[in-house]
Amino acid sequence: MFCVGVAMIRPVTSTCARLSSSYVKHARYLFDLKENDDICRQALKSGSFYVFHNLSPFLRNTGNSYSFPAVSASELLRILIEHKMNERMMEKSVLIGCSDSCAAEFAIDLGSLERSRLERELCGKFTDLRKAALQLRLKDTPLMSQAQALLRWHESHQYCSKTGKPTQKNISGSKRVCHANGLIYYPQMSPVIITLVSHRKRCLLARQDSYPAGMYTALSGFCDIGETLEETVRREVAEEVGLEVESIRYSASQHWPFPNSSLMVACHATVRQDELCINAAEIESAKWFSLEEVEEALKWQKVPPKQEDGTVPIWVPPKIAIAHHLIQEWVQEQRAQLKHR
Ligand SMILES: NC(=O)c1ccc[n+]([C@@H]2O[C@H](COP(=O)([O-])OP(=O)(O)OC[C@H]3O[C@@H](n4cnc5c(N)ncnc54)[C@H](O)[C@@H]3O)[C@@H](O)[C@H]2O)c1
Ligand SMILES: [Mg+2]
């Protein structure tokens, strides 16, 4: 027995003997939930639900921080009944994971219910995703972003782009099917590379005119169709600042929900020379920064106030952005090199 509430339904994969690793059991159960409508429908009865209202996540102020709380299946059912909604609305939920004890976790958009009444009943507020991402504890933001991204994808893929007929989601929400021609649609992410370019002891940070005043970050760009990640790094660096990449080193990756789901692939790159030729159509400004200047920029935890001369000091994206991680990593490497000199 490995999960509450699914004992009567035979799982597709979890019959495998000797699944000793709890991580593997967890992954196999998630696979069953995603692929098997009966198992997932059953799990809806005992799962927990993260709620959204027109794609704004529900947050609760817990004193000095904010939480992204889930409601139980029975609580959600009670809410639906009190708001005179059909209880089958629970099937609009999408699966976003399961707890260590294999209780399924779903997200649901209650945009058709009265927002202020819901906020009163649940003791919290529906908050715009960007604001919520900055308010929430760092460890809770990936789940919230994933949930919103999946709900958003379903909201904007209700019709088949070939037949124009409505598509239908499976219970978990891992896909949508057009029953007129059998086409299957899967949730999409666009691959994006983000590169921290360095030359000798300096790194390159840039800004677009749409960024908040004073914010500089690493170079980024969407992968063109048919490109490898390495080709995207080379092209974006050449396109945006006119430099030729010499070497590329992978660092980390991140799901980024703004404005649509991207898979951010973060790299460090070195270039052969440092003379910049900025593409004004994409970049407002790009500059080389020393270790001291980057350390100074990293000191700001949030948007810095204007200085007396009206300018805003240079700052870098907050910790939720993988750009922050790349910049921190570069700083640590520079400090380590200084120590060994
Ligand atoms: N998490 C982070 O640290 C971080 C940092 C920087 C940028 N980003 C994200 O990276 C993404 C790309 O940033 P950018 O502005 O440098 O990209 P970019 O340099 O490729 O320029 C954006 C342009 O690319 C085109 N484009 C091509 N494919 C696209 C697609 N699938 N979706 C949307 N536009 C597409 C559009 O014309 C768009 O205006 C953005 O979503 C941005 O929010 C995240
Ligand atoms: Mg770009």
Short mmCIF file of N, CA and C in Angstrom, two decimals, residues 213-303:
data_model
loop_
_atom_site.label_atom_id
_atom_site.label_comp_id
_atom_site.label_asym_id
_atom_site.label_seq_id
_atom_site.Cartn_x
_atom_site.Cartn_y
_atom_site.Cartn_z
N ALA A 213 14.22 50.92 -13.38
CA ALA A 213 15.40 51.80 -13.40
C ALA A 213 16.54 51.19 -12.60
N GLY A 214 17.74 51.23 -13.17
CA GLY A 214 18.94 50.78 -12.47
C GLY A 214 19.22 49.29 -12.54
N MET A 215 18.26 48.49 -13.01
CA MET A 215 18.49 47.03 -12.99
C MET A 215 19.30 46.56 -14.21
N TYR A 216 20.37 45.87 -13.92
CA TYR A 216 21.22 45.26 -14.96
C TYR A 216 21.25 43.75 -14.72
N THR A 217 21.31 42.99 -15.82
CA THR A 217 21.31 41.53 -15.66
C THR A 217 22.14 40.87 -16.77
N ALA A 218 22.17 39.54 -16.74
CA ALA A 218 22.90 38.80 -17.77
C ALA A 218 22.13 38.85 -19.09
N LEU A 219 22.80 38.50 -20.19
CA LEU A 219 22.13 38.51 -21.51
C LEU A 219 21.22 37.29 -21.64
N SER A 220 20.09 37.47 -22.29
CA SER A 220 19.19 36.32 -22.46
C SER A 220 18.53 36.36 -23.83
N GLY A 221 17.99 35.23 -24.23
CA GLY A 221 17.28 35.19 -25.51
C GLY A 221 16.65 33.83 -25.77
N PHE A 222 15.53 33.85 -26.50
CA PHE A 222 14.83 32.61 -26.84
C PHE A 222 15.62 31.81 -27.87
N CYS A 223 15.53 30.49 -27.76
CA CYS A 223 16.16 29.63 -28.76
C CYS A 223 15.33 29.68 -30.04
N ASP A 224 16.01 29.83 -31.16
CA ASP A 224 15.31 29.74 -32.44
C ASP A 224 15.09 28.26 -32.75
N ILE A 225 14.08 27.98 -33.56
CA ILE A 225 13.80 26.59 -33.88
C ILE A 225 15.00 25.97 -34.62
N GLY A 226 15.36 24.76 -34.21
CA GLY A 226 16.47 24.06 -34.86
C GLY A 226 17.83 24.34 -34.24
N GLU A 227 17.90 25.32 -33.32
CA GLU A 227 19.19 25.68 -32.72
C GLU A 227 19.54 24.78 -31.55
N THR A 228 20.84 24.56 -31.34
CA THR A 228 21.27 23.94 -30.08
C THR A 228 21.41 25.07 -29.06
N LEU A 229 21.51 24.70 -27.79
CA LEU A 229 21.66 25.73 -26.75
C LEU A 229 22.95 26.52 -26.97
N GLU A 230 24.02 25.80 -27.35
CA GLU A 230 25.31 26.47 -27.58
C GLU A 230 25.20 27.50 -28.71
N GLU A 231 24.46 27.12 -29.76
CA GLU A 231 24.29 28.05 -30.89
C GLU A 231 23.50 29.29 -30.44
N THR A 232 22.50 29.08 -29.57
CA THR A 232 21.73 30.23 -29.10
C THR A 232 22.62 31.17 -28.29
N VAL A 233 23.46 30.61 -27.42
CA VAL A 233 24.37 31.45 -26.63
C VAL A 233 25.22 32.29 -27.57
N ARG A 234 25.85 31.64 -28.55
CA ARG A 234 26.73 32.36 -29.48
C ARG A 234 25.98 33.44 -30.24
N ARG A 235 24.78 33.08 -30.75
CA ARG A 235 24.01 34.04 -31.56
C ARG A 235 23.55 35.22 -30.71
N GLU A 236 22.97 34.93 -29.53
CA GLU A 236 22.42 36.03 -28.71
C GLU A 236 23.52 37.00 -28.29
N VAL A 237 24.70 36.47 -27.91
CA VAL A 237 25.79 37.35 -27.48
C VAL A 237 26.25 38.21 -28.67
N ALA A 238 26.35 37.59 -29.84
CA ALA A 238 26.76 38.34 -31.04
C ALA A 238 25.70 39.38 -31.39
N GLU A 239 24.41 38.95 -31.38
CA GLU A 239 23.30 39.85 -31.75
C GLU A 239 23.20 41.05 -30.82
N GLU A 240 23.28 40.80 -29.51
CA GLU A 240 22.96 41.86 -28.55
C GLU A 240 24.13 42.78 -28.25
N VAL A 241 25.35 42.23 -28.17
CA VAL A 241 26.49 43.10 -27.80
C VAL A 241 27.67 43.02 -28.76
N GLY A 242 27.51 42.26 -29.86
CA GLY A 242 28.55 42.22 -30.90
C GLY A 242 29.84 41.54 -30.48
N LEU A 243 29.75 40.55 -29.60
CA LEU A 243 30.97 39.84 -29.18
C LEU A 243 30.94 38.39 -29.63
N GLU A 244 32.15 37.82 -29.83
CA GLU A 244 32.22 36.42 -30.24
C GLU A 244 32.58 35.54 -29.04
N VAL A 245 31.73 34.55 -28.78
CA VAL A 245 31.93 33.68 -27.62
C VAL A 245 33.09 32.72 -27.86
N GLU A 246 33.91 32.57 -26.81
CA GLU A 246 35.09 31.70 -26.90
C GLU A 246 34.78 30.35 -26.24
N SER A 247 34.21 30.39 -25.00
CA SER A 247 33.89 29.13 -24.31
C SER A 247 32.57 29.28 -23.55
N ILE A 248 31.89 28.13 -23.38
CA ILE A 248 30.58 28.13 -22.71
C ILE A 248 30.61 27.08 -21.60
N ARG A 249 30.07 27.42 -20.44
CA ARG A 249 30.00 26.45 -19.32
C ARG A 249 28.58 26.49 -18.74
N TYR A 250 27.93 25.32 -18.72
CA TYR A 250 26.57 25.22 -18.17
C TYR A 250 26.59 25.46 -16.67
N SER A 251 25.56 26.16 -16.17
CA SER A 251 25.49 26.38 -14.73
C SER A 251 24.25 25.73 -14.10
N ALA A 252 23.07 26.11 -14.52
CA ALA A 252 21.84 25.61 -13.88
C ALA A 252 20.64 25.94 -14.77
N SER A 253 19.46 25.49 -14.36
CA SER A 253 18.26 25.82 -15.14
C SER A 253 17.10 26.15 -14.20
N GLN A 254 16.07 26.77 -14.77
CA GLN A 254 14.94 27.22 -13.95
C GLN A 254 13.70 27.38 -14.83
N HIS A 255 12.55 26.99 -14.26
CA HIS A 255 11.29 27.32 -14.95
C HIS A 255 10.97 28.77 -14.63
N TRP A 256 10.63 29.57 -15.65
CA TRP A 256 10.35 31.00 -15.44
C TRP A 256 8.97 31.28 -16.00
N PRO A 257 8.03 31.70 -15.18
CA PRO A 257 6.64 31.80 -15.65
C PRO A 257 6.30 33.09 -16.39
N PHE A 258 7.22 34.10 -16.39
CA PHE A 258 6.86 35.42 -16.96
C PHE A 258 7.39 35.60 -18.39
N PRO A 259 6.71 36.11 -19.34
CA PRO A 259 5.26 36.27 -19.32
C PRO A 259 4.56 34.96 -19.67
N ASN A 260 5.32 34.04 -20.34
CA ASN A 260 4.81 32.68 -20.58
C ASN A 260 5.90 31.73 -20.15
N SER A 261 5.56 30.45 -19.98
CA SER A 261 6.55 29.51 -19.45
C SER A 261 7.81 29.42 -20.29
N SER A 262 8.95 29.69 -19.66
CA SER A 262 10.23 29.48 -20.32
C SER A 262 11.06 28.52 -19.49
N LEU A 263 11.90 27.76 -20.17
CA LEU A 263 12.90 26.97 -19.46
C LEU A 263 14.20 27.75 -19.59
N MET A 264 14.60 28.39 -18.51
CA MET A 264 15.81 29.20 -18.54
C MET A 264 17.02 28.28 -18.37
N VAL A 265 17.95 28.33 -19.31
CA VAL A 265 19.17 27.53 -19.21
C VAL A 265 20.32 28.51 -19.01
N ALA A 266 20.93 28.44 -17.82
CA ALA A 266 21.92 29.46 -17.45
C ALA A 266 23.34 28.97 -17.71
N CYS A 267 24.15 29.83 -18.34
CA CYS A 267 25.53 29.47 -18.69
C CYS A 267 26.47 30.63 -18.37
N HIS A 268 27.73 30.29 -18.20
CA HIS A 268 28.79 31.29 -18.17
C HIS A 268 29.48 31.20 -19.53
N ALA A 269 29.91 32.35 -20.05
CA ALA A 269 30.65 32.31 -21.32
C ALA A 269 31.81 33.30 -21.25
N THR A 270 32.90 32.96 -21.91
CA THR A 270 33.99 33.92 -22.04
C THR A 270 34.03 34.40 -23.49
N VAL A 271 34.57 35.60 -23.68
CA VAL A 271 34.67 36.16 -25.04
C VAL A 271 36.12 36.51 -25.35
N ARG A 272 36.41 36.63 -26.67
CA ARG A 272 37.80 36.85 -27.10
C ARG A 272 38.27 38.28 -26.84
N GLN A 273 37.38 39.26 -27.02
CA GLN A 273 37.77 40.66 -26.79
C GLN A 273 36.61 41.39 -26.14
N ASP A 274 36.86 42.63 -25.68
CA ASP A 274 35.83 43.28 -24.85
C ASP A 274 35.19 44.52 -25.45
N GLU A 275 35.45 44.78 -26.74
CA GLU A 275 34.86 45.98 -27.34
C GLU A 275 33.39 45.74 -27.69
N LEU A 276 32.50 46.49 -27.03
CA LEU A 276 31.07 46.25 -27.20
C LEU A 276 30.50 47.00 -28.40
N CYS A 277 29.58 46.34 -29.10
CA CYS A 277 28.83 47.00 -30.18
C CYS A 277 27.36 46.67 -29.91
N ILE A 278 26.71 47.57 -29.16
CA ILE A 278 25.37 47.27 -28.63
C ILE A 278 24.29 47.38 -29.71
N ASN A 279 23.39 46.39 -29.74
CA ASN A 279 22.27 46.40 -30.66
C ASN A 279 21.13 47.17 -29.98
N ALA A 280 20.94 48.41 -30.40
CA ALA A 280 19.98 49.30 -29.71
C ALA A 280 18.54 48.82 -29.83
N ALA A 281 18.28 47.94 -30.81
CA ALA A 281 16.91 47.43 -30.95
C ALA A 281 16.57 46.48 -29.79
N GLU A 282 17.58 45.92 -29.14
CA GLU A 282 17.34 44.93 -28.08
C GLU A 282 17.79 45.39 -26.70
N ILE A 283 18.90 46.17 -26.68
CA ILE A 283 19.55 46.48 -25.41
C ILE A 283 19.65 48.00 -25.26
N GLU A 284 19.33 48.50 -24.08
CA GLU A 284 19.46 49.94 -23.85
C GLU A 284 20.89 50.29 -23.47
N SER A 285 21.48 49.42 -22.64
CA SER A 285 22.85 49.68 -22.19
C SER A 285 23.49 48.36 -21.77
N ALA A 286 24.80 48.23 -22.00
CA ALA A 286 25.57 47.06 -21.53
C ALA A 286 26.93 47.59 -21.08
N LYS A 287 27.41 47.06 -19.93
CA LYS A 287 28.69 47.56 -19.40
C LYS A 287 29.47 46.42 -18.79
N TRP A 288 30.80 46.58 -18.75
CA TRP A 288 31.66 45.64 -18.04
C TRP A 288 31.73 46.06 -16.57
N PHE A 289 31.61 45.09 -15.67
CA PHE A 289 31.62 45.38 -14.23
C PHE A 289 32.76 44.63 -13.54
N SER A 290 33.41 45.32 -12.60
CA SER A 290 34.46 44.67 -11.80
C SER A 290 33.79 43.90 -10.66
N LEU A 291 34.58 43.08 -9.98
CA LEU A 291 34.06 42.32 -8.83
C LEU A 291 33.46 43.27 -7.79
N GLU A 292 34.17 44.35 -7.47
CA GLU A 292 33.69 45.29 -6.45
C GLU A 292 32.35 45.90 -6.87
N GLU A 293 32.23 46.25 -8.16
CA GLU A 293 30.98 46.87 -8.63
C GLU A 293 29.81 45.88 -8.56
N VAL A 294 30.09 44.62 -8.88
CA VAL A 294 29.02 43.62 -8.83
C VAL A 294 28.63 43.36 -7.37
N GLU A 295 29.62 43.30 -6.48
CA GLU A 295 29.32 43.10 -5.05
C GLU A 295 28.44 44.24 -4.53
N GLU A 296 28.73 45.44 -4.97
CA GLU A 296 27.95 46.62 -4.57
C GLU A 296 26.49 46.46 -5.06
N ALA A 297 26.35 46.05 -6.33
CA ALA A 297 25.00 45.90 -6.91
C ALA A 297 24.21 44.80 -6.20
N LEU A 298 24.92 43.76 -5.75
CA LEU A 298 24.25 42.63 -5.08
C LEU A 298 23.74 42.99 -3.69
N LYS A 299 24.22 44.12 -3.14
CA LYS A 299 23.82 44.50 -1.77
C LYS A 299 22.35 44.88 -1.68
N TRP A 300 21.80 45.33 -2.82
CA TRP A 300 20.40 45.77 -2.78
C TRP A 300 19.48 44.55 -2.78
N GLN A 301 18.66 44.41 -1.74
CA GLN A 301 17.73 43.27 -1.65
C GLN A 301 16.45 43.56 -2.43
N LYS A 302 16.14 44.85 -2.57
CA LYS A 302 14.98 45.25 -3.39
C LYS A 302 15.33 46.54 -4.15
N VAL A 303 14.37 47.04 -4.95
CA VAL A 303 14.64 48.20 -5.79
C VAL A 303 15.23 49.34 -4.94
#
